[in-house]
XYZ file of C-alpha atoms in Angstrom:
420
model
C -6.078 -73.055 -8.121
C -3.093 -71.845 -5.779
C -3.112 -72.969 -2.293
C -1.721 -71.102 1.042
C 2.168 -72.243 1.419
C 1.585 -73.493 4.626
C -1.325 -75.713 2.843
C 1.149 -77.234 0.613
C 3.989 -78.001 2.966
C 1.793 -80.151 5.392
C 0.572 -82.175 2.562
C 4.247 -82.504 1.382
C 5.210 -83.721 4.428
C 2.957 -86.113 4.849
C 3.130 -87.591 1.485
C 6.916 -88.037 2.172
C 6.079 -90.402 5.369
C 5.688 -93.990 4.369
C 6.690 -97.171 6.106
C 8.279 -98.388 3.151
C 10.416 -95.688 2.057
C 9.990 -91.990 0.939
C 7.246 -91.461 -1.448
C 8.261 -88.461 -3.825
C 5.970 -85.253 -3.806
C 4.402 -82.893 -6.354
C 6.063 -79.923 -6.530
C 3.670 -77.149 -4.021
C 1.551 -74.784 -6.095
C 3.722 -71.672 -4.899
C 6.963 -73.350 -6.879
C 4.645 -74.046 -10.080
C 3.202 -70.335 -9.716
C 6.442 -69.000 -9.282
C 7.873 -70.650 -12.156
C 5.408 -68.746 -14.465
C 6.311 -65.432 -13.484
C 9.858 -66.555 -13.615
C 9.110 -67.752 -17.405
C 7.436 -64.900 -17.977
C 10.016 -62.224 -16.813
C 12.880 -64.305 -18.368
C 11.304 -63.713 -22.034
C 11.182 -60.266 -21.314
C 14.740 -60.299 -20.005
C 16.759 -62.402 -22.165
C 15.474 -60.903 -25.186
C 17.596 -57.550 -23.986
C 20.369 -59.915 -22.663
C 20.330 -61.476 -26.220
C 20.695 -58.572 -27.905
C 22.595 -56.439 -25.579
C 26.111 -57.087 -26.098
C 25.989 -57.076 -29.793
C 24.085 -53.973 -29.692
C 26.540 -52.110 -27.173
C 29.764 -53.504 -28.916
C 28.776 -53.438 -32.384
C 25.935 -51.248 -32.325
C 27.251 -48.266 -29.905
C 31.304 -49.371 -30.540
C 32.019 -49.664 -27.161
C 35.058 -51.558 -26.200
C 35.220 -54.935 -24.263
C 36.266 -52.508 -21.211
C 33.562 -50.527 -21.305
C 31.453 -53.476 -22.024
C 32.862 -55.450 -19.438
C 32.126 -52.497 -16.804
C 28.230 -52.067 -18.089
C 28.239 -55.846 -17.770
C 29.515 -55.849 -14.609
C 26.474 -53.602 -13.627
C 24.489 -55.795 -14.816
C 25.211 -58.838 -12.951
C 26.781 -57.328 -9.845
C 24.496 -53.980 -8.740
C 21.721 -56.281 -7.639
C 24.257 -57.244 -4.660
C 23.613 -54.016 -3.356
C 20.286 -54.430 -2.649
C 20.147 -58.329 -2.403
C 20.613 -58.241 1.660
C 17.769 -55.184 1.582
C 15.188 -57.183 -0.349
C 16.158 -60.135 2.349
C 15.857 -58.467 4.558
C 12.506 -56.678 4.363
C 10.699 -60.112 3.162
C 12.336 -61.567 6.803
C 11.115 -58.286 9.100
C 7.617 -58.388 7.048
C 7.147 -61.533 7.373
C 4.188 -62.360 4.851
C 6.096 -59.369 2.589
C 7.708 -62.044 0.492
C 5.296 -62.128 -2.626
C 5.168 -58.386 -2.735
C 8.846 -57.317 -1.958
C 9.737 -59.867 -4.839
C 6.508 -58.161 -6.745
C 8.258 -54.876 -6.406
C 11.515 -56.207 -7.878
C 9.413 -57.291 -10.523
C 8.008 -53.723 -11.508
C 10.944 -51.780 -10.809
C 12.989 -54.080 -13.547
C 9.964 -53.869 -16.137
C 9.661 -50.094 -15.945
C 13.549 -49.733 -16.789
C 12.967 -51.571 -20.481
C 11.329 -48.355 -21.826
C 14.255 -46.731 -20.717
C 16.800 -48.374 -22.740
C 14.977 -46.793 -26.216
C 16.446 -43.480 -25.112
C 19.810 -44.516 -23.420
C 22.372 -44.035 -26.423
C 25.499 -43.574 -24.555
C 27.359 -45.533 -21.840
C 26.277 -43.256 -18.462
C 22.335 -43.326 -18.873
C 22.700 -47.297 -19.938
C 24.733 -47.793 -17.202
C 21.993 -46.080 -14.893
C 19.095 -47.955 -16.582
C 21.049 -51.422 -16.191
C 21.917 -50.352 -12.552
C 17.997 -49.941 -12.023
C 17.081 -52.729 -13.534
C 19.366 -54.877 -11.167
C 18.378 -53.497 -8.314
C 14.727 -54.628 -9.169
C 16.595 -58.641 -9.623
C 18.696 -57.569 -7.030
C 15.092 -56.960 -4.217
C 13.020 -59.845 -5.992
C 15.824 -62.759 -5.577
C 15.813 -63.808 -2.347
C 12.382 -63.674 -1.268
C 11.130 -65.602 -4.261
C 13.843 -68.207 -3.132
C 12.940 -68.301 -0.082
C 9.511 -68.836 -1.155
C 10.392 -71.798 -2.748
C 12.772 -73.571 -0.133
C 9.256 -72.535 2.447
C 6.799 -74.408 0.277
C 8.985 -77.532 0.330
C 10.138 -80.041 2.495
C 14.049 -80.262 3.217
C 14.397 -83.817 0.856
C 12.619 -82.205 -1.879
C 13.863 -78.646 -1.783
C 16.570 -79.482 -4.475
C 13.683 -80.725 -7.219
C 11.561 -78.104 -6.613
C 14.596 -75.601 -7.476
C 15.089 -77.496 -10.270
C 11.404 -77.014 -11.254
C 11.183 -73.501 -10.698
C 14.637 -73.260 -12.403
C 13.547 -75.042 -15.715
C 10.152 -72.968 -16.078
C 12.626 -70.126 -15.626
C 15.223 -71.255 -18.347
C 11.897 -72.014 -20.695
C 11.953 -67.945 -20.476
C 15.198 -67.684 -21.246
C 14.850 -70.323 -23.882
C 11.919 -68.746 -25.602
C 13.671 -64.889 -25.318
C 16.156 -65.156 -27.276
C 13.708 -66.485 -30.077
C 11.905 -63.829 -29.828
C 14.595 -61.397 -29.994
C 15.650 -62.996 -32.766
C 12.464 -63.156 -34.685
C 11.635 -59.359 -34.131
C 15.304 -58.125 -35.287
C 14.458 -60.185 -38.346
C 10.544 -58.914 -38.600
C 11.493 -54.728 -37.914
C 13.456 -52.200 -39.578
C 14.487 -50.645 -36.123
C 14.857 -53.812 -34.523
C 16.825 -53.193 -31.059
C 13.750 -50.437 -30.284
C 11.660 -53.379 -30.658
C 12.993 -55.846 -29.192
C 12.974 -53.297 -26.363
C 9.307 -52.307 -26.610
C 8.037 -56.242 -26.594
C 10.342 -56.875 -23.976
C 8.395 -54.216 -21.682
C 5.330 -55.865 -23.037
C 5.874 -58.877 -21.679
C 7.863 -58.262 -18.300
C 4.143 -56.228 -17.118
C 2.236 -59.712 -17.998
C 4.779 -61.238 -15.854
C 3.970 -59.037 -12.582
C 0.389 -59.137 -13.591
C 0.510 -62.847 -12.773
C 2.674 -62.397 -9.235
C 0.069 -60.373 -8.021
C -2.923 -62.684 -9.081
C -1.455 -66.061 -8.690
C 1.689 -66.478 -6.259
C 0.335 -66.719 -2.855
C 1.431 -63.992 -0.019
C 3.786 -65.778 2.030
C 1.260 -66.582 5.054
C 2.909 -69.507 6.116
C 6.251 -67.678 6.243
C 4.840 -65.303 8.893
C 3.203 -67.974 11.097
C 6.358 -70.100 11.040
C 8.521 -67.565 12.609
C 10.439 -68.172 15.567
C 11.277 -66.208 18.599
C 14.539 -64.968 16.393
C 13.359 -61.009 14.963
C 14.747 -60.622 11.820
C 16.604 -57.658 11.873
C 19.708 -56.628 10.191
C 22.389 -58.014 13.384
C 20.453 -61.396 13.033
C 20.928 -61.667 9.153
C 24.725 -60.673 9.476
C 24.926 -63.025 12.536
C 23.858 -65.986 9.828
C 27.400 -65.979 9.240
C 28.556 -67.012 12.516
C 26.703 -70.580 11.504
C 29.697 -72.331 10.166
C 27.975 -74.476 7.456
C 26.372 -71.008 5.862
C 29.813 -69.263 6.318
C 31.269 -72.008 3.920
C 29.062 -72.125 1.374
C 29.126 -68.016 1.211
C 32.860 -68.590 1.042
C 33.098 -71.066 -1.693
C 30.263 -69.091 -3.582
C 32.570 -65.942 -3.694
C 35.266 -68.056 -4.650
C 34.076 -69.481 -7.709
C 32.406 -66.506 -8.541
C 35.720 -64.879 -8.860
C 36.559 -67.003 -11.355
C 33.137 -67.230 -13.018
C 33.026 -65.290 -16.889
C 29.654 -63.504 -17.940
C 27.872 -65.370 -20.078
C 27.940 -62.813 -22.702
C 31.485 -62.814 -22.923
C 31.551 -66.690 -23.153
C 28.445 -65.656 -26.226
C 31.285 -62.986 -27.537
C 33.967 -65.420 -27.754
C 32.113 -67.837 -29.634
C 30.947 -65.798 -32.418
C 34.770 -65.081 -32.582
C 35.954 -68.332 -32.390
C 33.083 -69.611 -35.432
C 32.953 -66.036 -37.367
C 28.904 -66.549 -36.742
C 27.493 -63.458 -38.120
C 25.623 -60.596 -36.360
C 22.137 -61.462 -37.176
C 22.587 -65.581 -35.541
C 24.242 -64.119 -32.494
C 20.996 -63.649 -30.432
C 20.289 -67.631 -31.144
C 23.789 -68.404 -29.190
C 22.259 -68.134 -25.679
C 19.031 -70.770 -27.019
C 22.101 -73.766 -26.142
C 22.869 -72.996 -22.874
C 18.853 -72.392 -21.917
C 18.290 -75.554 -23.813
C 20.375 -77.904 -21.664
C 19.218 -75.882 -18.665
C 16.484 -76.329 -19.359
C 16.655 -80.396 -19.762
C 18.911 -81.210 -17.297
C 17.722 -78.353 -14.547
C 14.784 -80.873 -13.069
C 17.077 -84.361 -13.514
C 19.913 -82.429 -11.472
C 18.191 -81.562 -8.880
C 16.389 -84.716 -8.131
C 19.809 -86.217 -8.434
C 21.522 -83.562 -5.864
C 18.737 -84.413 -3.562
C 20.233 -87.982 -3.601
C 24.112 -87.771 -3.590
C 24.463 -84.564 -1.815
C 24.025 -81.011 -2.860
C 27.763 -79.750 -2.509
C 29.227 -82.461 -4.930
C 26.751 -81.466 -7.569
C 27.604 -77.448 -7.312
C 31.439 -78.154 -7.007
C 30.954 -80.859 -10.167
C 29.003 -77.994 -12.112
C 32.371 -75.981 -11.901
C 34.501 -78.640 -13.185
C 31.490 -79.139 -16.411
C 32.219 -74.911 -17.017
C 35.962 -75.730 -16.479
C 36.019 -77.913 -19.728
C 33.538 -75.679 -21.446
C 36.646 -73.080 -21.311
C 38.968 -75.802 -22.203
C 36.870 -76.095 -25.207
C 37.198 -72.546 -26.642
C 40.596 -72.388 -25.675
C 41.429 -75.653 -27.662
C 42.641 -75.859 -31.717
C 39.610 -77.742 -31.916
C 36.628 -75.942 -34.826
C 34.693 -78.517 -35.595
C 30.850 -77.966 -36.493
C 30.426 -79.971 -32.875
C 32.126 -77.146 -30.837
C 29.224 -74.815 -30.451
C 26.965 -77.114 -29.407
C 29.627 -78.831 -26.641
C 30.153 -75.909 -25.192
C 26.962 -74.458 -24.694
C 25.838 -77.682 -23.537
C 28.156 -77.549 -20.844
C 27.307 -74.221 -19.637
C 23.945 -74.790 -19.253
C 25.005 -78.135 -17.594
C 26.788 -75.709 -15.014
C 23.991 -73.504 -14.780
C 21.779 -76.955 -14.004
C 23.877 -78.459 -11.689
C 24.836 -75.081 -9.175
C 22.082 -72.640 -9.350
C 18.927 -74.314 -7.851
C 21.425 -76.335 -6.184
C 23.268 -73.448 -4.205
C 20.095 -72.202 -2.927
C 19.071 -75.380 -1.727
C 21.951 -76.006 -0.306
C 22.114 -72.880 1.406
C 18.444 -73.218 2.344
C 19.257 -76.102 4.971
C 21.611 -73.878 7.244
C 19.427 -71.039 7.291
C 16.182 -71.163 9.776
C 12.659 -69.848 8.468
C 12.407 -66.924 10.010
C 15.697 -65.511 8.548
C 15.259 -67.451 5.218
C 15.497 -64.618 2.770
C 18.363 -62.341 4.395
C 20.302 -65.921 4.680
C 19.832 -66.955 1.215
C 20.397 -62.903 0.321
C 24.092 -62.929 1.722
C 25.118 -66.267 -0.382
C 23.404 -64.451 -3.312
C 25.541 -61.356 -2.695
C 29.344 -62.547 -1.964
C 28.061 -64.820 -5.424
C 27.312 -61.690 -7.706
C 29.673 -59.301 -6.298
C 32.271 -61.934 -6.976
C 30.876 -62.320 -10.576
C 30.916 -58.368 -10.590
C 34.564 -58.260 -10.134
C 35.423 -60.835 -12.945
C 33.005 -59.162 -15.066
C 35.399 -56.029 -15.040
C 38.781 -57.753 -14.697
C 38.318 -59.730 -17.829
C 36.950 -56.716 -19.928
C 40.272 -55.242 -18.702
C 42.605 -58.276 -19.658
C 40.467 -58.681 -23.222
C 41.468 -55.549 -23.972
C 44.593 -55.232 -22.545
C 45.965 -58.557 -23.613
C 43.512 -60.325 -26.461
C 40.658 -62.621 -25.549
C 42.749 -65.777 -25.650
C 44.387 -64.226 -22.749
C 41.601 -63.366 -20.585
C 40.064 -66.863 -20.998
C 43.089 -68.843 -20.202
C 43.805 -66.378 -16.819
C 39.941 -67.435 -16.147
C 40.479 -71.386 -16.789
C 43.551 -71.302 -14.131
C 41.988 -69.115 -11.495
C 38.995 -71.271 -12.390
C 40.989 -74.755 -11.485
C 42.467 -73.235 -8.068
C 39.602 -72.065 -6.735
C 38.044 -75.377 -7.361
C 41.316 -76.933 -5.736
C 40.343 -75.009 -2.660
C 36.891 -75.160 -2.453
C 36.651 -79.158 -0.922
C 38.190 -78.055 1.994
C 34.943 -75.587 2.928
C 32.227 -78.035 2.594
C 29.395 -78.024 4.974
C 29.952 -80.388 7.988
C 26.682 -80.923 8.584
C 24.966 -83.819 6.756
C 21.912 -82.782 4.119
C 18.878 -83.895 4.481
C 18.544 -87.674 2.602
C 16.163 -87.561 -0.345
């Protein structure tokens, strides 16, 4: 059913020639068999990332500091390893299916884990393994998918792969939800069917998602080694977008906080909260494939930059006196509209200043400055909601939020983007 990468990119490319005007493609077979495992792994992860703030806060009592630090693990230890996973796709050449294979496993044997992990140390440890395996399979899925496209498709097809992914993250939740609701000892379950699923997931990388052929063939005369990846950032259009990505990052608040402050904000009670994440997948999940197409079109640096100012008013939102029934639903639809509008995008935006050969390690540094960025506002706003209330924290976010996007105009790319 799958074809070789190399297959499908010469029959993109020539279905995009036409005397008329530009014919759009089908997505390759690699995006499509990517976007299963994605689907697949994001049940198995969002049903812990459903569950796992309620269970840490009100489950083990641990306060917003400590959650904010164990949150902070979770999004920002797979920078540590993001540039290594690059890195060995790149020097491999055809390694990318199984370096990304290996993140895969590593992050499904760590769900056991969390069944014994009672106290904040050995969850922090499990969570820290479990991003290193996002942290290795990242980039060389990515780069995957910018490989098995042509540069004025490359934004759709993240948009594809980015919607079968947020299907997984839609359908997680759910299913967290349903087991806490079907068990007596419902986080061990929701735990144990989590594992369950994340080893179907690998089971269908290693059967379906080609090697990465076509990656090794089209490499240039550059070797990928770990001077050429760092020497990425000498290209000034990559060194921008790197920039800006660290920049908004900074400013960027975990999703589980922004899940956290709602149930405050609407008093929504323990056994709902799990559904909260369902609204941002939801409009990820809608608008992921529209977005792209559209970034393809108008340029992919206005859409990421716009995607800020859409999470902007999202924190406007929970900030505001406003508590009508409507404000759950606005705001969630606005942070999957950011999600929609800057994730693919980034990456295909990123994609067109970074040659083949060095595809991975290039998209692997944007990925890193991004999530140890995120990292750092994971902690400071645990710090401030304790410190200071969450009101606090949130409006500190909301400015830094607004500067940074004052100052990130002035770093866009100066080369064009390839017309759609």
């Amino acid at each position: 059913m799958y074809v070789a990468d190399s297959r499908a990119t010469a029959s993109a490319a020539s279905a995009v020639r036409s005397p008329a005007g530009r014919r759009r493609t089908a997505v390759a077979p690699t995006v499509l068999a990517l976007g299963t495992v994605s689907l697949i792994t994001d049940v198995s992860s969002e049903m812990v990332t459903a569950v796992l703030p309620l269970y840490l806060v009100a489950g083990l009592g641990l306060s917003p500091l400590g959650f904010g630090l164990l949150d902070g693990v979770y999004n920002g230890v797979s920078a540590l390893v993001r540039l290594a996973g690059g890195h060995l796709a790149d020097r491999g050449g055809g390694r990318h299916k199984w370096v990304a294979g290996a993140g895969y496993a590593l992050s499904a044997a760590c769900k056991p884990l969390l069944l014994v992990a009672q106290t904040l140390t050995p969850i922090g440890l499990v969570l820290a393994v479990d991003r290193t395996g996002k942290g290795l399979r990242t980039a060389p899925r990515d780069a995957l998918i910018s490989l098995s496209s042509t540069p004025e498709t490359r934004g759709r097809a993240f948009g594809v792969h980015r919607a079968m992914d947020t299907a997984g993250a839609l359908l997680g939740p759910l299913a967290a939800f349903l087991v806490l609701r079907a068990t007596v000892d419902g986080y061990d379950a929701v735990f144990t069917v989590s594992f369950c699923v994340a080893v179907v997931g690998v089971l269908v990388l290693v059967l379906f998602v080609p090697g990465g052929a076509a990656a090794a063939r089209d490499r240039s005369a550059t070797r990928a080694t770990l001077g050429a990846a760092f020497a990425l950032l000498r290209r000034r259009d990559l060194r921008r977008i790197t920039v800006c990505a660290l920049l908004l990052g900074l400013a960027t608040v975990s999703d589980s906080f922004v899940y956290l402050l709602l149930q405050r904000r609407l008093g929504v009670a323990d056994r709902w909260f799990a559904l909260l994440p369902l609204g941002t997948a939801a409009a990820f999940l809608l608008l992921a494939v529209p977005l792209g197409r559209i970034a393809d079109r108008v340029g992919r640096w206005r859409m990421f930059l716009g995607g800020h100012l859409t999470l902007l008013l999202a924190y406007g939102l929970l900030l505001s006196s406003w508590h009508g029934p409507a404000l759950p639903y606005a705001v969630l639809l606005l942070h999957g509209a950011f999600y929609a509008t800057t994730d693919g995008v980034l990456m295909a935006a990123a994609a067109d200043s970074v040659p083949a050969e060095l595809r991975s390690s290039g998209l692997a540094l944007v990925q890193t400055g991004q999530a140890l960025a995120r990292f750092t506002c994971s902690l400071a706003f645990g710090a401030a909601w304790t410190a200071w209330g969450d009101r606090a924290a949130l409006t500190g976010s909301a400015v830094a939020l607004a500067l940074c996007g004052l100052i990130a105009p002035a770093l866009r790319p100066v080369a064009p983007e390839s017309p759609a």
